Amino acid sequence: MITRSVVRGVGHYLPQRVVENAEFEATLDTTDEWIRSRSGIERRHFAAEGETTSQLAVKAAEAALADAGMTADQIDAIVVATSTPDLTFPSVATMVQAGLGMTRGFAYDVQAVCAGFVFALANANGLIVSGQAERVLVIGAETFSRIMDWTDRGTCVLFGDGAGALILEAATGSGTNADRGVLATDLNSDGRYRELLYVDGGVSSNGQAGHLRMQGNQVFRHAVQKLAETAHAALDKLGLSGGDVDWIVPHQANLRIITATAERMQVPMDRVVVTVQDHGNTSAASIPLALSIGRERGQIKDGDLIVTEAIGGGLAWGAVVLRW
Ligand code: UT7
């Protein structure tokens, strides 16, 4: 018998304002057709003025707690994946803790940009299997609209804001692939690729929040190769392959990347949860958002084998295999 981290609840929150691709045609040399055909994105949500990452995160957390039938005082730890915190410090996670009225336990942020939720999930699983926490709230929350260069058509049409949350709880498993919960993880990074995707500001460099800079076609090339590799590496640890997967829940950056990865994994697109058309790229929030929406749509069912995979700035990339 071994300890597993089992999903007990999921939830999400999206800011009210929806921005359709066509809105960008007024200020940029771009078209709805270009954005749709190159990225699959049709619309995204942007946070209102004054609406912060921690506020989105609290709402997603409340939805996940309601789904789990739990209250905040039952949670031992909060791990938030974000690259767009309210403040340099304290962490968004401690702000969520206060926002939920939690006065016990511990909370901290994880930063692995678009791969952040996969890293946070692996980290939360580590807390549970090592006995440091029994119930962990794992959140991906972002306000990427705050770090866009609105004159750069190659980036500002791609990103959106939102938050998703998952509750993991310790449970006893048999140690086989039939167990519910996190079954395998694979994490990677390679700091040599910093120039491909970064923000040109920061506390110890220029004291600015900065703007996102991306060599999109270079990131695309790495994504198509590395996402299938990491997903296969995680499945290999279990002796499984694409044919065993019920749902791929990928990072939602580009429909062409999602499709190419599914093809390489030999998983048909009707077993891939796709939300990129409605949310754009919400960085660390994209996977928990897609998990929550996949549940709402009735796609993800109890017992399904799920593979999540993501890549982003660093470069950092990874995959988690779990049974819902
Ligand atoms: O989440 C973190 C990881 N990030 C990603 O996974 C993003 C990965 N990259 C991508 O999704 C794609 O590379 C993009 C959607 C960013 C771009 O698609 P692409 O097919 O790689 O296009 P490209 O960057 O090679 O650009 C093709 C052309 C260029 O014009 P020229 O040089 O061929 O004349 C761009 O200037 O498209 C132009 N372009 C645009 N045209 C209209 C770039 N952005 C736009 C735009 N509207 N918004």
Coordinates of C-alpha atoms and ligand atoms in Angstrom, one line a residue:
M1 CA 0.0 0.0 0.0
I2 CA 1.3 3.5 -0.9
T3 CA 0.1 7.1 -0.5
R4 CA -1.4 8.7 -3.6
S5 CA -2.5 12.3 -4.2
V6 CA -6.1 12.0 -5.3
V7 CA -8.1 14.8 -7.0
R8 CA -11.1 15.8 -4.8
G9 CA -12.3 19.0 -6.5
V10 CA -11.6 21.4 -9.4
G11 CA -12.8 24.9 -10.2
H12 CA -12.0 28.0 -12.2
Y13 CA -12.6 31.7 -12.6
L14 CA -12.4 33.9 -15.6
P15 CA -12.6 37.7 -15.5
Q16 CA -15.8 39.1 -17.0
R17 CA -14.4 41.1 -19.9
V18 CA -14.2 39.0 -23.1
V19 CA -12.1 40.3 -25.9
E20 CA -12.8 38.9 -29.4
N21 CA -9.9 38.8 -31.9
A22 CA -11.6 41.4 -34.0
E23 CA -11.0 44.0 -31.3
F24 CA -7.3 44.0 -32.1
E25 CA -8.0 44.9 -35.8
A26 CA -8.6 48.5 -34.7
T27 CA -5.2 49.0 -33.2
L28 CA -2.8 46.5 -34.8
D29 CA -1.9 45.2 -38.3
T30 CA -3.6 41.9 -37.7
T31 CA -6.8 40.0 -38.5
D32 CA -9.2 37.7 -36.8
E33 CA -8.4 35.2 -39.6
W34 CA -4.6 35.3 -38.9
I35 CA -5.0 34.8 -35.2
R36 CA -7.5 32.0 -35.6
S37 CA -5.5 30.1 -38.3
R38 CA -2.1 30.5 -36.7
S39 CA -3.1 29.9 -33.0
G40 CA -6.7 28.6 -32.8
I41 CA -7.5 31.5 -30.5
E42 CA -10.9 33.3 -31.0
R43 CA -11.3 35.2 -27.8
R44 CA -9.7 35.7 -24.3
H45 CA -10.7 37.2 -21.0
F46 CA -8.9 40.3 -19.5
A47 CA -9.0 41.2 -15.9
A48 CA -10.7 44.5 -15.0
E49 CA -8.6 47.5 -13.8
G50 CA -7.6 46.7 -10.2
E51 CA -8.5 43.0 -10.5
T52 CA -5.4 41.1 -9.4
T53 CA -4.1 37.6 -9.8
S54 CA -4.8 36.7 -6.2
Q55 CA -8.4 37.8 -6.6
L56 CA -8.8 35.5 -9.6
A57 CA -7.1 32.7 -7.6
V58 CA -9.4 33.1 -4.6
K59 CA -12.5 32.7 -6.8
A60 CA -11.1 29.6 -8.5
A61 CA -10.1 28.2 -5.1
E62 CA -13.6 28.8 -3.7
A63 CA -15.1 26.9 -6.7
A64 CA -12.7 24.0 -6.2
L65 CA -13.5 23.8 -2.5
A66 CA -17.3 23.8 -3.3
D67 CA -16.7 21.0 -5.8
A68 CA -14.8 19.0 -3.2
G69 CA -17.4 19.7 -0.5
M70 CA -14.5 21.0 1.7
T71 CA -13.9 24.2 3.7
A72 CA -10.7 26.2 3.7
D73 CA -9.8 25.1 7.2
Q74 CA -9.4 21.5 6.0
I75 CA -6.6 22.5 3.6
D76 CA -3.0 22.1 4.9
A77 CA -1.1 23.8 2.1
I78 CA -1.6 26.1 -0.9
V79 CA 0.7 26.1 -3.9
V80 CA 0.1 28.8 -6.5
A81 CA 1.8 28.7 -9.9
T82 CA 2.1 32.2 -11.3
S83 CA 4.4 34.5 -13.1
T84 CA 2.2 37.6 -12.7
P85 CA 1.9 38.0 -8.9
D86 CA 0.1 41.0 -7.3
L87 CA 3.3 42.2 -5.7
T88 CA 7.0 41.2 -5.7
F89 CA 6.2 39.7 -2.3
P90 CA 4.4 38.3 -0.3
S91 CA 3.4 35.3 -2.4
V92 CA 0.0 35.1 -4.1
A93 CA -0.5 31.9 -2.2
T94 CA -0.4 33.7 1.2
M95 CA -2.8 36.3 -0.2
V96 CA -5.2 33.4 -1.2
Q97 CA -4.7 31.9 2.3
A98 CA -5.9 35.2 3.8
G99 CA -8.6 35.6 1.2
L100 CA -10.0 32.2 2.1
G101 CA -9.9 33.0 5.8
M102 CA -7.3 30.3 6.5
T103 CA -5.2 30.9 9.6
R104 CA -3.3 27.5 9.7
G105 CA -1.2 25.6 7.2
F106 CA 1.4 27.0 4.8
A107 CA 1.3 28.7 1.4
Y108 CA 3.9 29.6 -1.3
D109 CA 4.3 30.3 -5.0
V110 CA 6.0 28.2 -7.7
Q111 CA 7.3 30.0 -10.8
A112 CA 7.8 28.0 -14.0
V113 CA 5.9 30.3 -16.3
C114 CA 3.5 28.3 -18.7
A115 CA 4.8 25.0 -17.2
G116 CA 4.0 26.3 -13.7
F117 CA 0.9 24.3 -13.0
V118 CA 2.6 21.0 -14.0
F119 CA 5.5 21.9 -11.7
A120 CA 3.1 22.9 -8.9
L121 CA 1.1 19.7 -9.3
A122 CA 4.3 17.6 -9.0
N123 CA 5.4 19.7 -6.0
A124 CA 2.0 19.3 -4.3
N125 CA 2.2 15.5 -4.9
G126 CA 5.6 15.6 -3.3
L127 CA 4.2 17.3 -0.2
I128 CA 1.5 14.6 0.1
V129 CA 3.5 11.5 -0.5
S130 CA 6.2 12.7 1.9
G131 CA 3.6 13.2 4.6
Q132 CA 4.0 17.0 4.9
A133 CA 0.4 17.7 4.0
E134 CA -2.8 15.8 3.6
R135 CA -4.8 18.2 1.6
V136 CA -3.2 20.6 -0.9
L137 CA -4.9 23.4 -2.9
V138 CA -3.0 23.7 -6.2
I139 CA -3.8 26.8 -8.2
G140 CA -2.6 28.3 -11.5
A141 CA -3.5 32.0 -11.8
E142 CA -2.3 34.7 -14.1
T143 CA -3.0 38.2 -15.4
F144 CA -0.7 38.2 -18.4
S145 CA -2.6 41.2 -19.8
R146 CA -0.5 43.2 -17.4
I147 CA 2.8 42.3 -19.1
M148 CA 1.8 42.7 -22.8
D149 CA 3.4 45.1 -25.2
W150 CA 0.2 46.2 -26.9
T151 CA 2.2 47.3 -30.0
D152 CA 3.7 43.8 -30.5
R153 CA 1.2 41.9 -32.7
G154 CA 3.3 38.7 -32.4
T155 CA 2.5 38.3 -28.7
C156 CA -0.3 40.6 -27.4
V157 CA -3.1 38.7 -29.3
L158 CA -2.1 35.4 -27.8
F159 CA -2.5 35.7 -24.0
G160 CA -5.4 36.0 -21.6
D161 CA -6.1 36.1 -17.9
G162 CA -7.8 33.5 -15.6
A163 CA -7.3 31.0 -12.8
G164 CA -8.0 27.3 -12.1
A165 CA -7.6 25.3 -8.9
L166 CA -7.4 21.6 -8.0
I167 CA -7.6 20.0 -4.5
L168 CA -5.5 17.0 -3.9
E169 CA -5.9 14.7 -0.9
A170 CA -3.8 11.9 0.5
A171 CA -5.4 8.4 -0.1
T172 CA -4.1 4.9 0.1
G173 CA -3.4 3.2 -3.2
S174 CA -2.3 -0.3 -4.2
G175 CA 0.8 1.0 -6.1
T176 CA -0.6 0.0 -9.5
N177 CA -1.7 2.0 -12.5
A178 CA -5.3 1.3 -11.5
D179 CA -4.9 3.7 -8.5
R180 CA -6.6 7.1 -8.6
G181 CA -4.4 10.1 -8.1
V182 CA -1.0 11.3 -9.5
L183 CA 0.8 8.3 -11.0
A184 CA 3.9 9.8 -12.6
T185 CA 5.6 13.1 -13.3
D186 CA 8.4 14.3 -15.6
L187 CA 10.0 17.8 -15.1
N188 CA 12.6 19.5 -17.3
S189 CA 14.2 22.8 -17.8
D190 CA 17.1 24.2 -19.9
G191 CA 18.2 27.8 -19.1
R192 CA 20.2 28.2 -22.3
Y193 CA 16.9 29.1 -24.1
R194 CA 16.1 32.2 -21.9
E195 CA 16.1 34.6 -24.9
L196 CA 13.3 32.7 -26.7
L197 CA 10.7 33.7 -24.1
Y198 CA 11.2 36.2 -21.3
V199 CA 10.0 39.4 -19.7
D200 CA 12.3 42.4 -20.1
G201 CA 11.9 43.6 -16.5
G202 CA 12.4 42.5 -13.0
V203 CA 13.2 43.5 -9.4
S204 CA 17.0 43.2 -9.5
S205 CA 17.5 44.3 -13.1
N206 CA 15.5 47.4 -13.9
G207 CA 12.9 47.5 -11.2
Q208 CA 10.1 47.3 -13.8
A209 CA 7.4 44.7 -14.3
G210 CA 8.5 44.6 -18.0
H211 CA 6.9 43.2 -21.1
L212 CA 6.7 39.7 -22.5
R213 CA 9.1 39.0 -25.4
M214 CA 8.9 35.9 -27.5
Q215 CA 10.4 34.4 -30.6
G216 CA 7.2 32.5 -31.3
N217 CA 8.3 30.3 -34.1
Q218 CA 11.4 29.1 -32.2
V219 CA 9.3 28.3 -29.1
F220 CA 6.8 26.5 -31.4
R221 CA 9.6 24.3 -32.7
H222 CA 10.7 23.3 -29.2
A223 CA 7.1 22.8 -28.0
V224 CA 6.2 20.4 -30.7
Q225 CA 9.2 18.2 -29.9
K226 CA 9.5 18.5 -26.1
L227 CA 5.9 18.2 -25.2
A228 CA 5.5 14.8 -26.8
E229 CA 8.9 13.7 -25.3
T230 CA 7.9 14.7 -21.7
A231 CA 4.5 13.1 -22.0
H232 CA 6.0 9.9 -23.3
A233 CA 8.7 10.0 -20.5
A234 CA 6.0 10.2 -17.8
L235 CA 3.9 7.4 -19.4
D236 CA 7.0 5.3 -19.9
K237 CA 7.5 5.3 -16.1
L238 CA 4.2 3.4 -15.9
G239 CA 4.7 1.2 -18.9
L240 CA 1.9 3.0 -20.6
S241 CA 1.5 4.7 -24.0
G242 CA -0.8 7.1 -25.8
G243 CA -3.3 4.3 -26.5
D244 CA -3.9 4.0 -22.7
V245 CA -4.8 7.7 -22.3
D246 CA -8.4 8.9 -21.9
W247 CA -7.7 12.6 -22.1
I248 CA -4.7 14.8 -22.9
V249 CA -5.2 18.1 -21.0
P250 CA -2.5 20.2 -22.6
H251 CA -1.2 23.7 -22.0
Q252 CA -3.4 25.8 -24.2
A253 CA -1.0 28.0 -26.2
N254 CA -1.6 27.1 -29.8
L255 CA -4.1 24.7 -31.4
R256 CA -1.4 23.6 -33.9
I257 CA 1.0 22.7 -31.0
I258 CA -1.8 20.8 -29.3
T259 CA -2.7 18.9 -32.5
A260 CA 0.9 18.1 -33.3
T261 CA 1.6 16.8 -29.8
A262 CA -1.5 14.6 -29.9
E263 CA -0.5 13.2 -33.3
R264 CA 3.0 12.4 -32.0
M265 CA 1.4 10.6 -29.0
Q266 CA -1.0 8.8 -31.3
V267 CA -4.0 10.1 -29.4
P268 CA -7.0 11.3 -31.6
M269 CA -8.2 14.9 -31.1
D270 CA -11.5 13.7 -29.6
R271 CA -9.5 12.7 -26.6
V272 CA -7.9 16.1 -26.1
V273 CA -9.5 18.8 -24.0
V274 CA -9.2 22.1 -26.0
T275 CA -10.1 25.5 -24.6
V276 CA -7.6 27.7 -26.3
Q277 CA -10.3 29.2 -28.6
D278 CA -12.0 30.7 -25.6
H279 CA -9.2 31.6 -23.2
G280 CA -6.1 32.2 -25.3
N281 CA -2.8 31.4 -23.5
T282 CA -3.4 31.9 -19.8
S283 CA 0.1 30.5 -18.9
A284 CA 0.1 28.6 -15.6
A285 CA -3.7 28.9 -15.4
S286 CA -4.4 27.1 -18.7
I287 CA -4.2 23.5 -17.5
P288 CA -6.4 23.8 -14.4
L289 CA -8.8 25.9 -16.4
A290 CA -9.0 23.1 -19.0
L291 CA -9.4 20.4 -16.3
S292 CA -12.3 22.3 -14.8
I293 CA -14.0 23.0 -18.1
G294 CA -13.3 19.4 -19.2
R295 CA -15.2 18.3 -16.1
E296 CA -18.0 20.7 -16.7
R297 CA -18.4 19.5 -20.3
G298 CA -18.7 15.9 -19.0
Q299 CA -15.5 15.0 -20.9
I300 CA -13.4 14.0 -17.9
K301 CA -15.0 11.2 -15.8
D302 CA -14.0 9.5 -12.5
G303 CA -11.3 6.9 -13.2
D304 CA -10.1 8.5 -16.5
L305 CA -6.3 8.5 -17.2
I306 CA -5.2 12.1 -17.8
V307 CA -2.0 13.4 -19.2
T308 CA -1.2 17.1 -18.7
E309 CA 1.8 18.6 -20.5
A310 CA 3.2 22.1 -20.7
I311 CA 6.1 24.2 -21.9
G312 CA 7.1 27.8 -21.3
G313 CA 9.7 30.4 -20.5
G314 CA 13.0 29.0 -19.2
L315 CA 12.6 26.9 -21.1
A316 CA 10.8 24.7 -18.6
W317 CA 8.5 21.8 -19.5
G318 CA 7.0 18.7 -18.0
A319 CA 4.1 16.3 -17.8
V320 CA 1.9 14.7 -15.1
V321 CA 0.0 11.5 -15.5
L322 CA -3.0 11.1 -13.1
R323 CA -6.1 9.0 -12.8
W324 CA -9.1 11.2 -11.9
Ligands
UT7_1 O1 2.9 29.3 -23.6 C1 4.3 29.5 -23.8 C2 4.7 28.9 -25.0 N1 4.4 29.7 -26.1 C3 4.0 29.1 -27.2 O2 3.8 27.9 -27.2 C4 3.8 30.0 -28.4 C5 4.5 29.2 -29.6 N2 4.4 29.9 -30.8 C6 3.3 30.1 -31.5 O3 2.2 29.8 -31.1 C7 3.4 30.6 -32.9 O4 4.8 30.7 -33.3 C8 2.8 32.0 -33.1 C9 1.2 31.9 -33.1 C10 3.3 33.0 -32.1 C11 3.1 32.6 -34.5 O5 2.8 31.7 -35.5 P1 3.9 31.3 -36.7 O6 3.2 30.5 -37.6 O7 5.1 30.7 -36.0 O8 4.2 32.7 -37.3 P2 5.6 33.5 -37.4 O9 6.0 34.0 -36.0 O10 6.6 32.7 -38.1 O11 5.2 34.7 -38.2 C12 4.7 34.6 -39.5 C13 4.3 36.0 -40.1 C14 5.4 37.0 -39.8 O12 5.4 37.9 -41.0 P3 6.6 37.7 -42.1 O13 7.9 37.9 -41.4 O14 6.3 36.3 -42.6 O15 6.2 38.8 -43.0 C15 4.9 37.8 -38.6 O16 5.4 39.1 -38.6 O17 3.2 36.5 -39.4 C16 3.4 37.8 -38.9 N3 2.6 38.0 -37.7 C17 1.3 38.4 -37.7 N4 0.5 38.8 -38.7 C18 -0.7 39.2 -38.4 C19 3.0 37.8 -36.4 N5 1.9 38.1 -35.6 C20 0.9 38.5 -36.4 C21 -0.4 38.9 -36.1 N6 -1.2 39.3 -37.2 N7 -0.9 39.0 -34.9

